[in-house]
Short mmCIF file of C-alpha atoms in Angstrom, two decimals:
data_model
loop_
_atom_site.label_atom_id
_atom_site.label_comp_id
_atom_site.label_asym_id
_atom_site.label_seq_id
_atom_site.Cartn_x
_atom_site.Cartn_y
_atom_site.Cartn_z
CA MET D 1 49.18 -26.18 -1.58
CA ALA D 2 47.72 -23.06 0.23
CA ASP D 3 45.12 -22.45 -2.51
CA VAL D 4 43.87 -25.86 -3.18
CA SER D 5 43.63 -26.56 0.68
CA GLY D 6 41.93 -22.80 0.85
CA ILE D 7 39.62 -24.48 -2.06
CA ALA D 8 38.61 -27.53 -0.35
CA HIS D 9 37.96 -25.21 2.44
CA ALA D 10 35.37 -23.18 0.49
CA SER D 11 33.75 -25.71 -1.38
CA ASN D 12 33.32 -27.89 2.51
CA MET D 13 31.22 -24.82 3.82
CA ASP D 14 28.00 -25.43 4.78
CA PRO D 15 25.67 -23.77 1.96
CA ALA D 16 22.66 -23.89 4.60
CA PRO D 17 22.95 -20.28 6.25
CA VAL D 18 24.17 -19.09 2.44
CA LEU D 19 21.01 -20.22 0.98
CA GLU D 20 18.92 -18.85 4.12
CA ARG D 21 20.54 -15.24 4.01
CA LYS D 22 19.88 -14.98 0.08
CA SER D 23 16.15 -16.26 0.03
CA LYS D 24 16.00 -13.67 2.69
CA PHE D 25 17.17 -10.77 1.01
CA ILE D 26 15.47 -11.96 -2.15
CA GLY D 27 12.30 -12.11 -0.47
CA GLN D 28 12.75 -8.64 1.27
CA VAL D 29 13.47 -6.95 -2.36
CA LEU D 30 10.57 -8.17 -3.93
CA ARG D 31 8.24 -6.69 -0.91
CA GLY D 32 9.21 -3.40 -2.13
CA LYS D 33 10.32 -1.86 1.00
CA LEU D 34 13.13 0.35 0.69
CA ASP D 35 13.20 2.45 4.02
CA VAL D 36 15.17 -0.57 5.88
CA ARG D 37 19.04 -1.63 6.33
CA GLU D 38 18.90 -5.24 7.09
CA ILE D 39 17.75 -8.29 5.82
CA GLU D 40 14.57 -9.62 7.94
CA ASP D 41 13.52 -12.47 8.55
CA VAL D 42 10.33 -12.62 6.02
CA GLY D 43 8.95 -15.58 3.31
CA GLU D 44 8.77 -19.18 3.76
CA THR D 45 11.09 -19.91 1.51
CA ALA D 46 13.70 -18.35 4.14
CA LEU D 47 12.02 -20.28 7.07
CA SER D 48 12.38 -23.60 5.21
CA TYR D 49 15.76 -23.03 4.87
CA GLY D 50 16.62 -22.42 8.28
CA GLU D 51 14.58 -25.76 9.23
CA ILE D 52 16.83 -27.82 6.48
CA ASN D 53 19.89 -26.59 8.24
CA ALA D 54 18.35 -27.08 11.29
CA LEU D 55 17.54 -30.87 10.15
CA ALA D 56 21.02 -31.38 8.95
CA ALA D 57 22.84 -30.11 12.11
CA GLY D 58 21.10 -33.24 14.09
CA ASP D 59 19.82 -30.42 17.43
CA PRO D 60 16.52 -30.75 18.56
CA LEU D 61 17.15 -27.41 19.90
CA LEU D 62 17.63 -25.82 16.35
CA LEU D 63 14.67 -27.62 14.82
CA ASP D 64 12.51 -26.39 17.84
CA LYS D 65 13.92 -23.09 16.91
CA ALA D 66 13.39 -23.34 13.52
CA GLN D 67 9.45 -24.36 14.16
CA PHE D 68 8.96 -21.54 16.83
CA ASP D 69 10.78 -18.92 14.72
CA ALA D 70 8.34 -19.86 11.67
CA ASP D 71 5.73 -19.50 13.91
CA LEU D 72 6.62 -16.00 15.07
CA THR D 73 7.11 -15.03 11.66
CA ARG D 74 3.87 -15.42 10.73
CA LEU D 75 2.21 -13.88 13.55
CA ARG D 76 4.56 -10.88 13.59
CA ARG D 77 3.52 -10.84 9.72
CA LEU D 78 -0.35 -10.93 10.92
CA GLU D 79 0.36 -7.97 13.48
CA ARG D 80 1.72 -6.12 10.89
CA ALA D 81 -1.19 -6.57 8.63
CA HIS D 82 -4.08 -5.67 11.14
CA ASP D 83 -1.85 -2.59 11.69
CA ARG D 84 -2.51 -1.49 8.42
CA SER D 85 -5.71 -2.51 8.38
CA GLN D 86 -6.72 -0.14 11.13
CA ASP D 87 -4.18 2.56 9.43
CA GLY D 88 -6.56 1.90 6.26
CA LEU D 89 -9.67 2.16 8.07
CA ARG D 90 -9.09 5.78 9.75
CA TRP D 91 -7.93 7.00 6.07
CA GLN D 92 -11.19 5.62 4.76
CA VAL D 93 -13.39 7.16 7.67
CA VAL D 94 -11.62 10.94 6.69
CA SER D 95 -12.26 9.77 2.77
CA MET D 96 -15.51 8.83 3.22
CA ALA D 97 -16.49 11.85 5.48
CA ASP D 98 -15.43 14.36 2.25
CA GLN D 99 -17.19 12.22 0.22
CA ARG D 100 -20.73 12.65 2.60
CA VAL D 101 -19.96 16.35 2.38
CA GLY D 102 -19.71 16.76 -1.24
CA THR D 103 -22.56 14.10 -2.55
CA GLU D 104 -25.07 15.92 0.35
CA ARG D 105 -24.07 19.49 -0.98
CA ASN D 106 -24.43 18.84 -4.21
CA ALA D 107 -27.54 16.88 -3.26
CA THR D 108 -28.80 20.53 -1.16
CA VAL D 109 -28.02 22.42 -4.67
CA LEU D 110 -30.31 20.32 -6.22
CA ALA D 111 -33.00 20.29 -4.25
CA GLU D 112 -32.56 24.38 -4.41
CA VAL D 113 -32.56 24.59 -8.55
CA LEU D 114 -35.29 21.86 -8.83
CA PRO D 115 -38.03 24.63 -7.47
CA ARG D 116 -37.12 26.73 -10.55
CA ARG D 117 -36.99 24.56 -13.20
CA ARG D 118 -39.65 25.05 -16.05
CA SER D 119 -40.97 22.55 -18.39
CA THR D 120 -39.37 22.40 -21.83
CA SER D 121 -41.61 19.50 -23.54
CA ALA D 122 -43.03 20.50 -26.60
CA ASP D 123 -45.03 23.76 -27.01
CA ALA D 124 -43.62 24.53 -24.04
CA PHE D 125 -40.10 25.39 -24.89
CA THR D 126 -38.57 28.37 -25.11
CA MET D 127 -34.61 29.16 -24.68
CA THR D 128 -32.95 32.37 -24.32
CA VAL D 129 -29.49 33.20 -26.02
CA GLY D 130 -27.73 36.60 -25.88
CA THR D 131 -30.86 38.46 -25.89
CA ALA D 132 -33.16 36.72 -28.72
CA VAL D 133 -35.40 34.24 -27.73
CA PHE D 134 -36.30 30.95 -29.53
CA ASP D 135 -39.37 28.91 -29.75
CA LYS D 136 -37.76 26.52 -32.19
CA ARG D 137 -35.04 24.14 -30.65
CA ALA D 138 -33.07 24.16 -34.57
CA ASN D 139 -32.92 27.69 -34.25
CA ALA D 140 -32.02 27.84 -30.43
CA GLY D 141 -29.37 25.39 -31.21
CA ARG D 142 -27.76 27.31 -34.84
CA GLY D 143 -27.97 30.26 -31.79
CA LEU D 144 -26.23 28.45 -29.20
CA GLN D 145 -23.16 26.89 -31.63
CA GLN D 146 -22.18 30.46 -32.73
CA ARG D 147 -21.52 31.48 -28.76
CA PRO D 148 -18.81 28.84 -27.53
CA ALA D 149 -17.33 29.20 -31.29
CA GLU D 150 -16.75 33.22 -30.45
CA LEU D 151 -15.43 32.77 -26.50
CA ALA D 152 -12.80 29.58 -27.79
CA ARG D 153 -11.68 32.58 -30.40
CA ASP D 154 -11.20 34.61 -27.91
CA LEU D 155 -9.38 32.84 -25.64
CA GLY D 156 -6.18 34.20 -26.63
CA TYR D 157 -3.81 33.30 -23.87
CA GLN D 158 -5.90 33.03 -20.88
CA ARG D 159 -6.48 29.60 -19.11
CA GLU D 160 -9.95 29.96 -18.94
CA VAL D 161 -12.72 32.18 -19.57
CA ILE D 162 -16.54 31.17 -18.91
CA ALA D 163 -19.32 33.48 -19.98
CA PRO D 164 -23.42 33.75 -20.10
CA ILE D 165 -25.07 32.05 -22.49
CA GLY D 166 -28.90 32.58 -21.80
CA MET D 167 -31.60 30.74 -20.52
CA LEU D 168 -33.12 26.80 -21.02
CA ALA D 169 -35.52 25.51 -18.37
CA GLY D 170 -35.56 28.51 -16.20
CA LEU D 171 -32.06 28.19 -15.31
CA PRO D 172 -28.94 29.59 -16.48
CA ILE D 173 -26.85 28.49 -19.02
CA GLU D 174 -22.93 29.15 -19.95
CA ALA D 175 -20.16 28.36 -21.97
CA VAL D 176 -16.99 27.62 -20.43
CA ALA D 177 -13.10 27.24 -22.55
CA THR D 178 -10.27 26.27 -21.21
CA ARG D 179 -6.93 25.47 -22.90
CA ARG D 180 -5.24 22.11 -22.79
CA SER D 181 -2.18 20.91 -23.94
CA SER D 182 -4.35 18.58 -26.86
CA GLY D 183 -6.55 22.25 -27.31
CA ILE D 184 -9.43 24.78 -26.48
CA GLU D 185 -11.90 22.42 -24.48
CA LEU D 186 -15.71 23.67 -24.91
CA THR D 187 -18.21 23.43 -22.25
CA LEU D 188 -21.82 24.16 -22.02
CA ARG D 189 -23.61 23.38 -18.50
CA CYS D 190 -26.54 25.12 -16.10
CA THR D 191 -24.63 28.02 -14.21
CA ASP D 192 -23.76 26.68 -10.31
CA VAL D 193 -25.85 22.85 -11.01
CA PRO D 194 -23.74 20.19 -10.80
CA TYR D 195 -24.06 17.03 -13.59
CA THR D 196 -25.08 19.49 -16.52
CA ALA D 197 -22.66 19.71 -18.12
CA VAL D 198 -22.15 18.88 -21.73
CA GLU D 199 -18.71 18.86 -23.32
CA LEU D 200 -18.75 19.99 -26.99
CA SER D 201 -16.52 19.07 -30.31
CA VAL D 202 -15.48 21.49 -33.31
CA ASP D 203 -17.81 19.28 -35.21
CA THR D 204 -20.43 19.94 -32.79
CA LEU D 205 -20.08 23.76 -33.84
CA ARG D 206 -19.60 23.81 -37.58
CA ASP D 207 -22.43 21.01 -38.40
CA ASP D 208 -26.09 22.60 -38.66
CA SER D 209 -27.08 19.15 -38.43
CA LEU D 210 -26.13 18.48 -34.87
CA ALA D 211 -28.00 21.57 -33.38
CA VAL D 212 -30.85 20.62 -32.74
CA GLY D 213 -28.58 17.76 -30.64
CA LEU D 214 -26.86 19.99 -28.54
CA VAL D 215 -30.02 21.39 -27.11
CA ALA D 216 -31.81 17.75 -26.33
CA ARG D 217 -28.45 17.61 -24.83
CA LEU D 218 -28.84 20.30 -22.10
CA GLU D 219 -32.44 19.47 -21.60
CA ASN D 220 -31.71 15.84 -21.11
CA LYS D 221 -29.17 16.56 -18.24
CA ILE D 222 -31.46 18.99 -16.70
CA ASN D 223 -34.73 16.67 -16.96
CA ALA D 224 -32.44 13.74 -15.18
CA LEU D 225 -31.91 16.34 -11.90
CA ASP D 226 -34.85 14.82 -9.79
CA GLN D 227 -32.90 11.11 -10.49
CA ARG D 228 -30.01 12.26 -9.86
CA ARG D 229 -31.27 13.64 -6.32
CA GLU D 230 -32.17 10.61 -5.66
CA GLU D 231 -29.10 8.87 -6.12
CA LEU D 232 -27.13 11.47 -4.35
CA GLN D 233 -29.04 10.81 -1.18
CA GLN D 234 -28.57 7.25 -1.28
CA GLU D 235 -25.27 7.81 -1.82
CA ALA D 236 -25.21 9.69 1.27
CA GLU D 237 -26.58 7.21 2.97
CA HIS D 238 -24.30 4.43 1.97
CA VAL D 239 -21.46 6.70 2.86
CA ALA D 240 -22.94 7.06 6.05
CA ALA D 241 -23.22 3.59 6.82
CA GLU D 242 -20.18 2.64 5.52
CA ILE D 243 -18.38 5.45 7.38
CA THR D 244 -20.49 4.08 11.01
CA ARG D 245 -18.96 0.59 10.11
CA ALA D 246 -15.75 1.39 9.59
CA GLN D 247 -14.94 3.32 13.04
CA ALA D 248 -16.61 0.56 15.16
CA ARG D 249 -13.82 -1.34 13.72
CA ILE D 250 -11.02 1.57 14.11
CA GLY D 251 -9.05 0.20 17.55
CA SER D 252 -9.93 -3.29 17.89
CA ALA D 253 -7.01 -5.72 19.08
CA PHE D 254 -5.02 -7.72 17.54
CA PRO D 255 -6.89 -11.40 17.94
CA HIS D 256 -3.54 -13.39 17.63
CA ALA D 257 -2.24 -10.92 20.53
CA GLY D 258 -2.13 -14.22 22.84
CA ASP D 259 -0.23 -16.42 20.21
CA LEU D 260 2.01 -13.65 19.45
CA SER D 261 3.23 -13.57 23.11
CA ALA D 262 3.59 -16.46 23.68
CA ALA D 263 5.54 -17.27 20.44
CA LYS D 264 7.62 -14.74 21.35
CA LEU D 265 8.42 -16.21 25.14
CA ARG D 266 8.96 -19.90 23.47
CA ALA D 267 11.44 -18.30 20.98
CA ALA D 268 13.56 -16.38 23.70
CA ASP D 269 13.18 -19.41 26.09
CA ILE D 270 15.11 -21.40 22.64
CA GLU D 271 17.12 -19.10 22.42
CA ALA D 272 18.48 -18.94 25.87
CA ARG D 273 18.49 -22.72 26.05
CA LEU D 274 20.74 -22.98 22.71
CA ILE D 275 23.53 -20.40 24.26
CA GLU D 276 23.21 -22.51 27.64
CA ALA D 277 23.92 -25.42 25.61
CA ALA D 278 26.89 -23.61 23.33
CA THR D 279 28.57 -21.88 26.51
CA PRO D 280 30.10 -25.23 28.12
CA ARG D 281 31.31 -26.38 24.47
CA ARG D 282 32.71 -23.11 23.69
CA GLN D 283 34.55 -23.44 27.09
CA ASN D 284 36.16 -26.92 26.78
CA SER D 285 37.29 -25.66 23.04
CA THR D 286 38.79 -23.15 24.57
CA LEU D 287 40.64 -25.35 27.70
CA SER D 288 41.76 -28.25 25.02
CA GLU D 289 43.19 -25.37 22.51
CA GLY D 290 45.31 -23.71 25.69
CA HIS D 291 46.61 -26.77 27.49
CA ASP D 292 48.78 -29.83 26.08
CA HIS D 293 48.23 -32.93 27.98
CA SER D 294 51.33 -34.14 26.75
CA PRO D 295 55.12 -34.30 28.71
CA VAL D 296 56.46 -30.45 28.18
CA ALA D 297 58.51 -28.21 29.86
CA GLU D 298 56.75 -26.49 32.59
CA LEU D 299 57.67 -23.16 35.37
CA VAL D 300 57.30 -24.24 38.56
CA ASP D 301 58.53 -21.44 41.12
CA GLY D 302 61.20 -20.04 38.32
CA ASP D 303 62.82 -23.61 37.50
CA VAL D 304 61.91 -26.05 34.81
CA LEU D 305 60.88 -29.33 35.12
CA ARG D 306 61.21 -31.90 32.48
CA LEU D 307 58.98 -35.17 32.39
CA GLN D 308 60.78 -38.02 31.22
CA GLU D 309 58.59 -40.93 30.26
CA SER D 310 59.79 -44.57 31.49
CA ASP D 311 58.89 -48.23 31.88
CA GLY D 312 57.38 -48.69 35.62
CA VAL D 313 57.79 -51.55 37.43
CA ASP D 314 53.84 -53.12 36.82
CA GLY D 315 54.66 -52.49 33.06
CA ASP D 316 52.59 -49.25 33.54
CA ARG D 317 53.65 -45.69 31.78
CA ASP D 318 55.55 -43.83 34.66
CA TRP D 319 56.65 -40.07 34.58
CA ASP D 320 59.88 -39.04 35.93
CA LEU D 321 61.26 -35.77 37.13
CA GLU D 322 64.55 -34.80 35.50
#
């Protein structure tokens, strides 16, 4: 019988609080936060279970508390989002400031390089590879193919090797051999000039028909430096404007701060009223459990008084002391 009564007691338990706790836990797990040790009030699903529990209890104060808790949770969630937005703006300002510095530095380098650049169009083409000077792109390309191949062969156990190749359009050219997990990576570029790198493949170095294309790729990179400088200047201006806008938003107050304060006061007031309403019930329950209203033996001044029930003259019940 003890087991049966225990099963009956378990089956009569209110499932709403259990569902509320489970939904809060599931909501917290789905958020992916691993730095907390408690189940927080999160998610509209958890709040709806709280409201269902309040409705089932039939207590208006409980329903008010569920509604106020929902408002408070929503406002606190908005406050956390506002705080995260402020942190994101601060990080954004720092990141964009670094980006602006790099962009302006590259634009300055290109501004210094452009006056030294020489035209290579038509008959003005000339290129130096090692000590040889070429006026034909095909011949310059074949000479250009040999040097990176030698550099890759001599790399050995070194991680990276950089060696000068020659001159093109008045700018020094260098080759870079870098050891990667997938193999050796070869690059041609103008020395200390950004946005001029040309990556090479093994087929490019072995196929003579690709020699002219190799030189043309380098020329295209050099001839595009004017446009690249203008793009860098525009990018720097855009980043500066974004930094100004972000800085203007940093430190802005939470727009719903007044509503959040009012919600906290309402929730505290409801909590206090619930505690006040529950206190008399607990006291009455304690008194009813500790006091027996039936005729029992009581000790008065060390003597035992016994009450005996009898019928009175008028038919009412009387209690006589023995």
